[in-house]
PDB file of C-alpha atoms in Angstrom:
ATOM      1  CA  MET B  28     150.785 164.902 163.398  1.00 46.00           C
ATOM      2  CA  LEU B  29     151.233 160.857 162.485  1.00 45.00           C
ATOM      3  CA  ALA B  30     154.576 161.641 160.863  1.00 47.00           C
ATOM      4  CA  ALA B  31     155.602 162.975 164.353  1.00 48.00           C
ATOM      5  CA  ARG B  32     154.456 160.304 165.741  1.00 45.00           C
ATOM      6  CA  TYR B  33     156.229 157.165 164.090  1.00 43.00           C
ATOM      7  CA  ALA B  34     159.786 159.167 163.638  1.00 47.00           C
ATOM      8  CA  THR B  35     160.863 158.664 167.277  1.00 48.00           C
ATOM      9  CA  GLY B  36     160.470 155.460 167.434  1.00 49.00           C
ATOM     10  CA  VAL B  37     162.556 154.477 164.560  1.00 46.00           C
ATOM     11  CA  THR B  38     166.204 155.162 165.140  1.00 47.00           C
ATOM     12  CA  GLY B  39     168.194 153.508 162.374  1.00 46.00           C
ATOM     13  CA  ALA B  40     171.101 152.009 164.475  1.00 48.00           C
ATOM     14  CA  LEU B  41     171.644 148.683 165.030  1.00 46.00           C
ATOM     15  CA  GLN B  42     171.343 146.918 168.068  1.00 46.00           C
ATOM     16  CA  HIS B  43     172.433 144.532 169.264  1.00 47.00           C
ATOM     17  CA  VAL B  44     171.039 140.619 169.829  1.00 50.00           C
ATOM     18  CA  ASP B  45     171.171 138.909 172.423  1.00 53.00           C
ATOM     19  CA  ASP B  46     172.463 134.563 171.669  1.00 52.00           C
ATOM     20  CA  HIS B  47     170.509 133.535 173.967  1.00 53.00           C
ATOM     21  CA  SER B  48     166.878 134.677 171.716  1.00 57.00           C
ATOM     22  CA  GLY B  49     165.401 133.304 168.267  1.00 75.00           C
ATOM     23  CA  ALA B  50     165.604 129.908 166.755  1.00 85.00           C
ATOM     24  CA  ARG B  51     168.754 127.824 166.799  1.00 89.00           C
ATOM     25  CA  CYS B  52     169.724 126.292 163.292  1.00 88.00           C
ATOM     26  CA  VAL B  53     168.351 122.443 163.033  1.00 87.00           C
ATOM     27  CA  HIS B  54     172.005 121.259 161.834  1.00 85.00           C
ATOM     28  CA  CYS B  55     175.084 122.783 163.507  1.00 88.00           C
ATOM     29  CA  GLY B  56     172.853 125.310 166.656  1.00 86.00           C
ATOM     30  CA  ALA B  57     173.699 128.741 165.114  1.00 88.00           C
ATOM     31  CA  GLN B  58     171.848 131.652 164.898  1.00 89.00           C
ATOM     32  CA  ALA B  59     168.941 130.434 162.448  1.00 88.00           C
ATOM     33  CA  ALA B  60     168.573 132.846 159.493  1.00 87.00           C
ATOM     34  CA  GLY B  61     165.302 131.165 158.725  1.00 86.00           C
ATOM     35  CA  PRO B  62     162.934 128.627 158.406  1.00 88.00           C
ATOM     36  CA  CYS B  63     163.403 126.436 155.518  1.00 86.00           C
ATOM     37  CA  ALA B  64     161.123 126.601 152.768  1.00 83.00           C
ATOM     38  CA  SER B  65     160.235 122.817 152.418  1.00 81.00           C
ATOM     39  CA  CYS B  66     159.988 121.581 156.893  1.00 85.00           C
ATOM     40  CA  HIS B  67     159.342 125.198 157.707  1.00 86.00           C
ATOM     41  CA  GLU B  68     162.574 124.236 160.331  1.00 89.00           C
ATOM     42  CA  PRO B  69     165.043 126.800 161.084  1.00 90.00           C
ATOM     43  CA  VAL B  70     168.059 126.707 159.643  1.00 89.00           C
ATOM     44  CA  CYS B  71     171.029 128.855 159.204  1.00 89.00           C
ATOM     45  CA  GLY B  72     172.715 130.833 155.879  1.00 87.00           C
ATOM     46  CA  ASP B  73     175.352 127.608 155.957  1.00 90.00           C
ATOM     47  CA  CYS B  74     172.865 124.953 156.778  1.00 89.00           C
ATOM     48  CA  SER B  75     170.774 126.356 153.733  1.00 88.00           C
ATOM     49  CA  THR B  76     170.980 125.891 149.587  1.00 86.00           C
ATOM     50  CA  LEU B  77     168.559 128.391 146.970  1.00 83.00           C
ATOM     51  CA  THR B  78     166.013 127.480 145.422  1.00 78.00           C
ATOM     52  CA  GLU B  79     166.681 126.663 141.143  1.00 69.00           C
ATOM     53  CA  GLY B  80     163.681 128.216 139.223  1.00 58.00           C
ATOM     54  CA  GLY B  81     160.759 129.575 139.426  1.00 64.00           C
ATOM     55  CA  ALA B  82     159.453 132.988 140.083  1.00 70.00           C
ATOM     56  CA  ARG B  83     160.616 133.220 143.703  1.00 74.00           C
ATOM     57  CA  VAL B  84     164.184 132.442 144.955  1.00 75.00           C
ATOM     58  CA  TRP B  85     163.795 130.087 148.608  1.00 78.00           C
ATOM     59  CA  ALA B  86     166.264 129.162 150.515  1.00 82.00           C
ATOM     60  CA  ILE B  87     165.967 124.936 152.373  1.00 85.00           C
ATOM     61  CA  CYS B  88     168.306 122.757 154.249  1.00 87.00           C
ATOM     62  CA  LEU B  89     170.652 120.904 153.587  1.00 87.00           C
ATOM     63  CA  GLU B  90     168.701 117.440 154.386  1.00 86.00           C
ATOM     64  CA  CYS B  91     166.081 118.858 152.216  1.00 84.00           C
ATOM     65  CA  ASP B  92     167.419 119.622 148.970  1.00 83.00           C
ATOM     66  CA  ARG B  93     169.674 116.062 149.465  1.00 83.00           C
ATOM     67  CA  ARG B  94     165.947 114.542 150.074  1.00 81.00           C
ATOM     68  CA  LYS B  95     163.887 116.000 147.709  1.00 74.00           C
ATOM     69  CA  GLY B  96     166.279 118.200 145.298  1.00 66.00           C
ATOM     70  CA  ARG B  97     166.335 121.745 144.072  1.00 61.00           C
ATOM     71  CA  ASN B  98     163.923 121.829 141.027  1.00 64.00           C
ATOM     72  CA  LEU B  99     161.365 120.592 139.466  1.00 67.00           C
ATOM     73  CA  SER B 100     161.639 118.795 137.287  1.00 74.00           C
ATOM     74  CA  GLY B 101     160.497 115.116 138.864  1.00 75.00           C
ATOM     75  CA  ALA B 102     157.039 117.268 139.600  1.00 75.00           C
ATOM     76  CA  TRP B 103     157.451 118.078 135.633  1.00 85.00           C
ATOM     77  CA  ARG B 104     158.520 114.105 134.644  1.00 90.00           C
ATOM     78  CA  GLY B 105     155.245 113.415 137.216  1.00 90.00           C
ATOM     79  CA  LEU B 106     153.231 115.497 135.396  1.00 93.00           C
ATOM     80  CA  LEU B 107     153.858 114.187 131.562  1.00 95.00           C
ATOM     81  CA  LEU B 108     153.868 110.777 133.384  1.00 96.00           C
ATOM     82  CA  TRP B 109     150.215 111.330 134.533  1.00 97.00           C
ATOM     83  CA  LEU B 110     148.734 113.256 131.021  1.00 97.00           C
ATOM     84  CA  ALA B 111     150.451 110.024 128.712  1.00 97.00           C
ATOM     85  CA  ALA B 112     148.471 107.949 131.063  1.00 97.00           C
ATOM     86  CA  ILE B 113     145.342 110.070 130.301  1.00 97.00           C
ATOM     87  CA  LEU B 114     146.020 109.907 126.990  1.00 97.00           C
ATOM     88  CA  VAL B 115     146.863 106.426 126.457  1.00 98.00           C
ATOM     89  CA  GLY B 116     143.463 105.358 128.597  1.00 97.00           C
ATOM     90  CA  LEU B 117     141.219 107.752 125.817  1.00 97.00           C
ATOM     91  CA  ALA B 118     142.496 105.741 123.241  1.00 97.00           C
ATOM     92  CA  VAL B 119     142.430 102.561 124.162  1.00 97.00           C
ATOM     93  CA  VAL B 120     138.923 103.142 124.774  1.00 96.00           C
ATOM     94  CA  THR B 121     138.139 104.484 121.915  1.00 96.00           C
ATOM     95  CA  TRP B 122     139.357 101.950 120.312  1.00 96.00           C
ATOM     96  CA  ILE B 123     137.359  99.464 122.529  1.00 96.00           C
ATOM     97  CA  LEU B 124     134.384 101.790 120.995  1.00 95.00           C
ATOM     98  CA  GLY B 125     135.037 101.907 117.705  1.00 93.00           C
ATOM     99  CA  ARG B 126     135.257  97.604 118.040  1.00 93.00           C
ATOM    100  CA  LEU B 127     131.861  97.854 119.157  1.00 92.00           C
ATOM    101  CA  VAL B 128     130.449  99.833 116.949  1.00 89.00           C
ATOM    102  CA  GLY B 129     132.284  98.878 113.671  1.00 72.00           C
TER     103      GLY B 129
END
């Protein structure tokens, strides 16, 4: 009964899409393929690039690619700098406590 209800709705045929429907690319004005993963603006396939690395591949617009880059090397560098700062801070506190106690 349930299969009969859905069998009539799916035809498998291609449908014509009107040029005036849907979102337009913010860069060139063509029909957008989807949103940028970074700024969420609609972009077409020609105005987007794929990200590198990670578990999933995302498409970002060319402007975000120029501004932020496609990889996570900057984020990893920032994380390592924070960890180094914490370790240096702990070493200084340990040294000060050792001088006060000893």
